mmCIF file of C-alpha atoms and ligand atoms in Angstrom:
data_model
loop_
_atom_site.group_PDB
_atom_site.id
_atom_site.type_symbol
_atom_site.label_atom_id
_atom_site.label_comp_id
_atom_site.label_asym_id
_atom_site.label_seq_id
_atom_site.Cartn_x
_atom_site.Cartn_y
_atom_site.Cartn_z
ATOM 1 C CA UNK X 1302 -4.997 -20.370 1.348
ATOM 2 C CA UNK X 1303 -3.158 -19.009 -1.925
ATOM 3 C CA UNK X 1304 -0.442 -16.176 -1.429
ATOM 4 C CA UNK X 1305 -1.343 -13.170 -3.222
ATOM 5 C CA UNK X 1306 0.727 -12.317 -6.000
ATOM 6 C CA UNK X 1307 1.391 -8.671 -7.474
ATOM 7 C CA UNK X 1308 3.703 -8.461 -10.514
ATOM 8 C CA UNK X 1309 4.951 -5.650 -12.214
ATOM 9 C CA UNK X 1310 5.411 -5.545 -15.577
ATOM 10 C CA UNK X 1311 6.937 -2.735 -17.010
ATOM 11 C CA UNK X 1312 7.045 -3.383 -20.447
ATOM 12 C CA UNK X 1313 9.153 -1.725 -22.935
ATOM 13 C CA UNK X 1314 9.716 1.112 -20.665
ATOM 14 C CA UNK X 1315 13.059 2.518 -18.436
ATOM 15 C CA UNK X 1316 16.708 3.309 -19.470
ATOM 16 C CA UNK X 1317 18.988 2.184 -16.985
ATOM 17 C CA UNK X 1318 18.808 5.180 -14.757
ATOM 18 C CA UNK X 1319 15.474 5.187 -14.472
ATOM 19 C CA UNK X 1320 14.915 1.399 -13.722
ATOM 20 C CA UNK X 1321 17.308 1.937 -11.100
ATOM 21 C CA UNK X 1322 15.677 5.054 -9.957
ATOM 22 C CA UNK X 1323 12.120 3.043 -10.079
ATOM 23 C CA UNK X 1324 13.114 -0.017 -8.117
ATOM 24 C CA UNK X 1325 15.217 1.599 -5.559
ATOM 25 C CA UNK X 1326 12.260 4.338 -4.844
ATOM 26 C CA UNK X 1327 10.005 1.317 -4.561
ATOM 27 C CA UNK X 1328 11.620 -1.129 -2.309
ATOM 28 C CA UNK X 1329 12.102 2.097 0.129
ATOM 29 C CA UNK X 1330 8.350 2.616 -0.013
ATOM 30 C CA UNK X 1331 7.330 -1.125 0.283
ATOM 31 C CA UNK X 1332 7.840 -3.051 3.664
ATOM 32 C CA UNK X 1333 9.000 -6.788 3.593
ATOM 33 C CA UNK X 1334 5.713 -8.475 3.025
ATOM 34 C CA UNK X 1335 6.652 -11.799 2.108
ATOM 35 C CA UNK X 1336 4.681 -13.500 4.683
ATOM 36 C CA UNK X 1337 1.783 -12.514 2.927
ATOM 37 C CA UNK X 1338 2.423 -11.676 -0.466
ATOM 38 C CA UNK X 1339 4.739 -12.238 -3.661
ATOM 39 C CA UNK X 1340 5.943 -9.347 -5.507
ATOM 40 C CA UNK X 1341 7.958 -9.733 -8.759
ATOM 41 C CA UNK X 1342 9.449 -6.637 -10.883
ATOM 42 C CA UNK X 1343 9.200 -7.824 -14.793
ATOM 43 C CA UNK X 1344 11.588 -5.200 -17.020
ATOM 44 C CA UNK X 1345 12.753 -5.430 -20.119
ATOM 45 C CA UNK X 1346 16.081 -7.434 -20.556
ATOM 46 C CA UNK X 1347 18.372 -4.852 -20.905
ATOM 47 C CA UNK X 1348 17.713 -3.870 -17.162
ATOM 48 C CA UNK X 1349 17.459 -6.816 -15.497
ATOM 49 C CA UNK X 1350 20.735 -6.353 -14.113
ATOM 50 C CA UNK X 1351 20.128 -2.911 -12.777
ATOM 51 C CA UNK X 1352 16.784 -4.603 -11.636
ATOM 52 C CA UNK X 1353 18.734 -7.598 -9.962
ATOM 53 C CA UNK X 1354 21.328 -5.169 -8.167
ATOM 54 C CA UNK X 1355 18.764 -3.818 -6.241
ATOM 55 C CA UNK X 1356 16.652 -6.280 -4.923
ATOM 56 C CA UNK X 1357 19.383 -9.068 -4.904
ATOM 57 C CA UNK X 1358 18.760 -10.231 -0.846
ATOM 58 C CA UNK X 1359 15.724 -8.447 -0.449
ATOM 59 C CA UNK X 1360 11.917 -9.683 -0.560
ATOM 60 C CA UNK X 1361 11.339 -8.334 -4.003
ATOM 61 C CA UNK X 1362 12.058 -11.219 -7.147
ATOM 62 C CA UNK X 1363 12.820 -10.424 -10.076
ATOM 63 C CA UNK X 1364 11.169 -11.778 -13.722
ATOM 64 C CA UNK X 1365 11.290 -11.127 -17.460
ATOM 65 C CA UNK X 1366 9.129 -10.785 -20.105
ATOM 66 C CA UNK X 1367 9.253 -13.428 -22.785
ATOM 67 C CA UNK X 1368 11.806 -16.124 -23.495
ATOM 68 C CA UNK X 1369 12.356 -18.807 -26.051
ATOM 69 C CA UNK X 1370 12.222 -22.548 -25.785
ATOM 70 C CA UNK X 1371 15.338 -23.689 -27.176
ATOM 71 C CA UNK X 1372 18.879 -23.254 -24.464
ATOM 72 C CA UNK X 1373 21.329 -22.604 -26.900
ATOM 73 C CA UNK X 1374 22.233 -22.212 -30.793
ATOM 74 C CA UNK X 1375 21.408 -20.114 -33.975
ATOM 75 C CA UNK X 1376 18.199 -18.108 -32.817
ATOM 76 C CA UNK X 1377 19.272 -14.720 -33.377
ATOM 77 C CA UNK X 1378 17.683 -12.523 -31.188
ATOM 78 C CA UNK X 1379 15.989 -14.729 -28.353
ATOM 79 C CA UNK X 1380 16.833 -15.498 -25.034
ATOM 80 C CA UNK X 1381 16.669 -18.815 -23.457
ATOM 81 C CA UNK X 1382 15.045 -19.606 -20.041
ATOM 82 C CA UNK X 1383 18.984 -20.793 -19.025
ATOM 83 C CA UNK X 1384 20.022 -17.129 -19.687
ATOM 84 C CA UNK X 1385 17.105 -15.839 -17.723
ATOM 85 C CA UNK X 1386 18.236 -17.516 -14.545
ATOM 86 C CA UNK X 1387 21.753 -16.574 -15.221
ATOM 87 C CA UNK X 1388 20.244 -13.101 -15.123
ATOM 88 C CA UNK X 1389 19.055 -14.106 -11.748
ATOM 89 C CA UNK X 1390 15.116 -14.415 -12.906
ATOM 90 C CA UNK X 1391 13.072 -16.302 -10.643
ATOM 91 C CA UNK X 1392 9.545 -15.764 -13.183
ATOM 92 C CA UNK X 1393 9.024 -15.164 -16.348
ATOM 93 C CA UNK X 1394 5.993 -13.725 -17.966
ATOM 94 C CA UNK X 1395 4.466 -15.939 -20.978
ATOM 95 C CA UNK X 1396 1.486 -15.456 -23.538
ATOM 96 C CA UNK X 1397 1.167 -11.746 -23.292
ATOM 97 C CA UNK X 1398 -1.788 -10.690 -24.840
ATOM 98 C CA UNK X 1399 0.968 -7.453 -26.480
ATOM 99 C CA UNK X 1400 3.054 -10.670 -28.268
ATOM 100 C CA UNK X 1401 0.587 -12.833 -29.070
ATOM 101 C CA UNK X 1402 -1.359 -9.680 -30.876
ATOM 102 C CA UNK X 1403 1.794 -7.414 -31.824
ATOM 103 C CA UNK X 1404 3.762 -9.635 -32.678
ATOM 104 C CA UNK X 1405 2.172 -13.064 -33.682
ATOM 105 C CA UNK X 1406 2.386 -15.483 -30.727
ATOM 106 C CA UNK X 1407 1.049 -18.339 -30.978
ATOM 107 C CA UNK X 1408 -0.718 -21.100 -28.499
ATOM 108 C CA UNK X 1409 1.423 -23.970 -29.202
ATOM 109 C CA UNK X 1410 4.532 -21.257 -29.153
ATOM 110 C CA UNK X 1411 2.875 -20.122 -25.510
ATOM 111 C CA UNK X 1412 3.083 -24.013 -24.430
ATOM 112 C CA UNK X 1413 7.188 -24.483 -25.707
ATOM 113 C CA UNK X 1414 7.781 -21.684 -23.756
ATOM 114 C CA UNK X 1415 5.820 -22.563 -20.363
ATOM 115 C CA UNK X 1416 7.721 -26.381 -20.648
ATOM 116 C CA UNK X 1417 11.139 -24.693 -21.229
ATOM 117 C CA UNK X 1418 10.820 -22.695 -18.776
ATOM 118 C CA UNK X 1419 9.751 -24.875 -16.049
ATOM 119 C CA UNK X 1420 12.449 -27.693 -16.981
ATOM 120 C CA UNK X 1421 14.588 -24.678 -16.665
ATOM 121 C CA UNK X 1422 13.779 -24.004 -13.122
ATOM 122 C CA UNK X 1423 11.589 -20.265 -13.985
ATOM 123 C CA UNK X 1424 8.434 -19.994 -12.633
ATOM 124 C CA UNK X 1425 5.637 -19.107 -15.263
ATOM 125 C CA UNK X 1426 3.029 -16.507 -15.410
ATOM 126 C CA UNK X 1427 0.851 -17.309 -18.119
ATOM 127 C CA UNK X 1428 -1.233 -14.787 -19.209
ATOM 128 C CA UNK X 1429 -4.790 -15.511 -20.999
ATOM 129 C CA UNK X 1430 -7.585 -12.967 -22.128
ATOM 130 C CA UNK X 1431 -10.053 -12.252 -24.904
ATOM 131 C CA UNK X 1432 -10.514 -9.764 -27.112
ATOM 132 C CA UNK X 1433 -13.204 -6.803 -27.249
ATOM 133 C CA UNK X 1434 -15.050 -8.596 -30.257
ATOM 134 C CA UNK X 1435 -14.401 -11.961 -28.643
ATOM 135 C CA UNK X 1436 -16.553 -10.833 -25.507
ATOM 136 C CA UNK X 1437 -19.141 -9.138 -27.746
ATOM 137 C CA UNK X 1438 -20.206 -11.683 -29.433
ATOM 138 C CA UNK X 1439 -19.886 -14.078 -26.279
ATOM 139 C CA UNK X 1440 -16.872 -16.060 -27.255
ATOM 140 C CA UNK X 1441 -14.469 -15.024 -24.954
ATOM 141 C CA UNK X 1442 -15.142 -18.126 -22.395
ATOM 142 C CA UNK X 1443 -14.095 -20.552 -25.569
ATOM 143 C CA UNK X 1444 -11.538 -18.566 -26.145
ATOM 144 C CA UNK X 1445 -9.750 -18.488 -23.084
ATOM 145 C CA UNK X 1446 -10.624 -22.540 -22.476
ATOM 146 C CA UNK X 1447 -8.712 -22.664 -25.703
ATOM 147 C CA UNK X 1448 -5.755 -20.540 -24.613
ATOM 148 C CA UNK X 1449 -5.897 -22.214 -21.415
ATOM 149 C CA UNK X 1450 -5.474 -26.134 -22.704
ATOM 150 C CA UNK X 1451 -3.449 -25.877 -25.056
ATOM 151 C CA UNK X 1452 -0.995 -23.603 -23.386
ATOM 152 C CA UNK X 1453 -0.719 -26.149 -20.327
ATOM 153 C CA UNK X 1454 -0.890 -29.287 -22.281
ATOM 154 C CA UNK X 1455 1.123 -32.003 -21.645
ATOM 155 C CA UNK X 1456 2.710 -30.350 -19.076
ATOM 156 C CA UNK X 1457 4.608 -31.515 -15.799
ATOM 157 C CA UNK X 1458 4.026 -29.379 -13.326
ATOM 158 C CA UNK X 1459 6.056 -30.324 -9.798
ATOM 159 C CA UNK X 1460 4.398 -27.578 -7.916
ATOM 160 C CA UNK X 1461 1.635 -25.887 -8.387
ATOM 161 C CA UNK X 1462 3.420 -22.587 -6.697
ATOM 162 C CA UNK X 1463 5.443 -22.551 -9.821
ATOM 163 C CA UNK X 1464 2.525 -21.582 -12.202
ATOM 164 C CA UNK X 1465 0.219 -17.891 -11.831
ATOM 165 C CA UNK X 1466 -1.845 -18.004 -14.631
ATOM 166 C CA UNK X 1467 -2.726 -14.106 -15.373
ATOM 167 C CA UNK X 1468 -6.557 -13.176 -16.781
ATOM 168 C CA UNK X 1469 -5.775 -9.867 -18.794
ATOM 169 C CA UNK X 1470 -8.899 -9.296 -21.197
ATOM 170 C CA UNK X 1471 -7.257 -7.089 -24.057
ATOM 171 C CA UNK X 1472 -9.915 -4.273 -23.746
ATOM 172 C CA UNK X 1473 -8.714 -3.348 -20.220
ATOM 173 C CA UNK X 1474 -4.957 -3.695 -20.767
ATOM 174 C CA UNK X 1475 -3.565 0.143 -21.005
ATOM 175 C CA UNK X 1476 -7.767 1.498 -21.507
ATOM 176 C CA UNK X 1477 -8.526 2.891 -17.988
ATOM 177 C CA UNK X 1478 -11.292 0.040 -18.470
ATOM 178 C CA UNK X 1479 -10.990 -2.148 -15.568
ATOM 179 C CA UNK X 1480 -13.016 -5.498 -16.041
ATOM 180 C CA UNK X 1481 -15.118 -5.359 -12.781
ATOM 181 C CA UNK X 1482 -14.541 -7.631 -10.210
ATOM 182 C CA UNK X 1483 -17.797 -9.881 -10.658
ATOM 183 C CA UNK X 1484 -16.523 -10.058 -14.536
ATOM 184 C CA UNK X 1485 -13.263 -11.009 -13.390
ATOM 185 C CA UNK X 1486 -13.904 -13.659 -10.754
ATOM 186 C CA UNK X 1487 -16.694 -15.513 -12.995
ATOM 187 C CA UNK X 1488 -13.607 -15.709 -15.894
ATOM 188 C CA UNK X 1489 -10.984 -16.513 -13.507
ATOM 189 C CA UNK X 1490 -13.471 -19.189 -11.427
ATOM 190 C CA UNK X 1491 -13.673 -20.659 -15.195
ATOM 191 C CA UNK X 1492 -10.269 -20.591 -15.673
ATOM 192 C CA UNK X 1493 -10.264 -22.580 -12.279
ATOM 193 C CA UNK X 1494 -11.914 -25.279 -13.330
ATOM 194 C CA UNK X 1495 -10.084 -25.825 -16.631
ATOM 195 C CA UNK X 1496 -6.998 -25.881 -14.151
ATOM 196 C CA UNK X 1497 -8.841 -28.634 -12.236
ATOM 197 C CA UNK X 1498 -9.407 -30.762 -15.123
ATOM 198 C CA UNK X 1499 -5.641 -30.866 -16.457
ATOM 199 C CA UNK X 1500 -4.270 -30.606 -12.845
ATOM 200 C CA UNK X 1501 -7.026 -32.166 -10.366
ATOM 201 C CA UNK X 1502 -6.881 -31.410 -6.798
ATOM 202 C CA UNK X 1503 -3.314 -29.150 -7.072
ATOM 203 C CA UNK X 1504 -4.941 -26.630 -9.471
ATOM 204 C CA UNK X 1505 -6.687 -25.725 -6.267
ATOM 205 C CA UNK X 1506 -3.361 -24.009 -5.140
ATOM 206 C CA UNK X 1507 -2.487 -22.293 -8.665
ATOM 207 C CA UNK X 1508 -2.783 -18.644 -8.432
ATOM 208 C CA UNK X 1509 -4.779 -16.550 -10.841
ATOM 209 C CA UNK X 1510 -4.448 -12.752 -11.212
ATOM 210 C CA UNK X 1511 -6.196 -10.277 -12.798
ATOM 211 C CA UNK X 1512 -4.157 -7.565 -15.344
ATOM 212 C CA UNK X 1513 -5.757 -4.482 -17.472
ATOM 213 C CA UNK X 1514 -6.144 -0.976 -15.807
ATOM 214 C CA UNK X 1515 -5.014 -2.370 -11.815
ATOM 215 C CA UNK X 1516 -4.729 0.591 -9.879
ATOM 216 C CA UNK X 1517 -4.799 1.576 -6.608
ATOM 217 C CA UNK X 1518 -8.056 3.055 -6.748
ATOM 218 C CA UNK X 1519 -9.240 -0.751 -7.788
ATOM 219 C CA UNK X 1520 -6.673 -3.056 -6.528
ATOM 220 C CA UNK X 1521 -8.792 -3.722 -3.081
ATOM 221 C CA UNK X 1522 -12.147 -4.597 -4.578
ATOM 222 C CA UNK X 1523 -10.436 -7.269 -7.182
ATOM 223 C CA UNK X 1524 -8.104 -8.928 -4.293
ATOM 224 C CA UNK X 1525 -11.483 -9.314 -2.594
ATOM 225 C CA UNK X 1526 -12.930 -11.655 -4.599
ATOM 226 C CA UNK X 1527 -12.237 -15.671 -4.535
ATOM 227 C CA UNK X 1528 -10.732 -16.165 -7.564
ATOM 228 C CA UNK X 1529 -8.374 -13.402 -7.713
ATOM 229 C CA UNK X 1530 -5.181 -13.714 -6.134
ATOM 230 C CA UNK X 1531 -3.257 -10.905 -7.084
ATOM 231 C CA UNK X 1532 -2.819 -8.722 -9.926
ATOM 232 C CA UNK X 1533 -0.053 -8.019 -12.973
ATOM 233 C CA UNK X 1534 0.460 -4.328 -13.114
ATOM 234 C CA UNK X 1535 1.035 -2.568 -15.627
ATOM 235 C CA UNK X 1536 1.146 1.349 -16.431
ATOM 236 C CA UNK X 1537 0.635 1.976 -12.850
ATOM 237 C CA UNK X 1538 3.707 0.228 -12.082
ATOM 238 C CA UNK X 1539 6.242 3.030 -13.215
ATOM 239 C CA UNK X 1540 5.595 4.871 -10.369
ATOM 240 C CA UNK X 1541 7.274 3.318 -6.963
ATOM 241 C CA UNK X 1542 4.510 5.442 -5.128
ATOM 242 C CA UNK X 1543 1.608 3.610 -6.788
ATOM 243 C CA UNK X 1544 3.112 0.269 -7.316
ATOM 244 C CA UNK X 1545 4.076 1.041 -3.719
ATOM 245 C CA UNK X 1546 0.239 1.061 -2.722
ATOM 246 C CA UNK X 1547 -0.937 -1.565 -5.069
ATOM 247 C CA UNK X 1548 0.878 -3.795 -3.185
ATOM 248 C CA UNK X 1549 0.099 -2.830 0.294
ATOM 249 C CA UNK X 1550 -3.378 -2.376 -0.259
ATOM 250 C CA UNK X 1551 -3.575 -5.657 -2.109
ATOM 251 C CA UNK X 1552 -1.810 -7.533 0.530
ATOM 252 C CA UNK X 1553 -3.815 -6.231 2.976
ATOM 253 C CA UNK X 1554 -7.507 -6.906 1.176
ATOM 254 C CA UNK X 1555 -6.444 -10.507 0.790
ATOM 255 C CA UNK X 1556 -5.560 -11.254 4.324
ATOM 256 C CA UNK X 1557 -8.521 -9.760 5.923
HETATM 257 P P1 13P E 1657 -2.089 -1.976 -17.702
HETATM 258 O O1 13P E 1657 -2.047 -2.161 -16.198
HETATM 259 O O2 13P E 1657 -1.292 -0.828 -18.174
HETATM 260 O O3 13P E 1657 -3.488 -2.006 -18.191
HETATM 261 O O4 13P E 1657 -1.365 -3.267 -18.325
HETATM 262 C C1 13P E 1657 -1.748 -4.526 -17.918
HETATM 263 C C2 13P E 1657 -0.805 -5.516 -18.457
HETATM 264 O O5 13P E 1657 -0.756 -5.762 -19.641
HETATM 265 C C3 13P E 1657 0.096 -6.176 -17.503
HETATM 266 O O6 13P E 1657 0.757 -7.245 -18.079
#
């Protein structure tokens, strides 16, 4: 049985006061869940302290959004996964479809990062999707095979708790435009099986999400199928009510 995941990514959203305002409302809204779900707050970097202050001892872990794959030197700008921890990250998010489209991420760049990372001791949520014209002309299955194997090659993985691999097709991130559960769990099974092949029998216990338009008018219906085990929130994370209820109601569609 694979605990459910629900991460919240917040993007580039929330001054201090309002991170602080976000993640305190939330953890008052949320009970302790952790015997049957993970929950993760992603914010940007410059509030990952704030972030960390309140949910420091609590259920809740905290994650980031991108990081580099070198530890130290002359890279102006990035953040290693070493600094990450020393921010007191437990995840980090990798391959998001807004960096490898905005701002010119590539595959092999995805698979530095996810090695980095995990030599670093983060735990990696790599996220994988197609594009609007990629599923209209019925590439999008290549496409995420592609994203998939070369993102995770050569990898060690110790445990296979370490890695959530996220299935956010672009046309439902931030669009209202939910892919529907049968759409996601026939992607995700795929995704699955590519897992199986690089990983054999301990892919079985990698968890894969769904991201694009979770709400919690959705949430229950996508935690229902097989495939999906939890979901990376987006825009209906900056409120604590809803992320409140995206969890709960997640949590308690996959246990039943
Ligand atoms: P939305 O939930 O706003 O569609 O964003 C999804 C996403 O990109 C999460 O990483």
């Amino acid at each position: 049985m694979r605990k459910p995941l629900i991460a919240a990514n917040w993007k580039m959203n929330m001054l201090r006061w309002e991170a602080q305002e976000l993640a305190r409302s939330f953890l008052e809204k949320v009970p302790d869940l952790t015997a049957y779900s993970d929950v993760v707050l992603i914010p940007p970097f410059t509030v990952l302290d704030v972030v960390r202050g309140v949910v420091d001892g609590t259920h809740v872990k905290l994650g980031a959004q991108n990081v580099f794959w070198e530890e130290r030197g002359a890279f102006t700008g990035e953040i290693s996964p070493g600094m990450l921890r020393d921010a007191g990250c437990e995840w980090v998010i990798v391959g998001h479809s807004e960096r490898r489209h905005v701002l010119g991420e590539t595959d092999e760049m995805v698979n530095k990062k996810i090695k980095a990372s995990l030599d670093s001791g983060l735990n990696v949520i790599l996220c994988v999707g197609e594009t609007l014209e990629e599923r209209e002309s019925g590439k999008h299955l290549k496409r995420i095979t592609g994203q998939v194997e070369i993102a995770l090659s050569q990898l060690e993985l110790d445990s296979p708790h370490r890695l959530v691999i996220a299935y956010e097709p672009v046309w439902a991130i931030g669009t209202g435009k939910n892919a529907t559960p049968d759409e996601a769990d026939y992607v995700q099974g795929t995704i699955r099986e590519i897992t199986g092949n690089i990983f054999g029998d301990m892919a079985e216990e990698v968890r894969i999400v769904y991201g694009g338009s979770v709400t919690e008018e959705n949430i229950q219906e996508l935690i229902g199928e097989p495939n999906i085990d939890g979901a990376l929130v987006g825009g209906a994370s900056l409120q604590a009510e809803s992320l409140a209820k995206i969890v709960q109601m997640g949590t308690e569609a996959s246990v039943v």
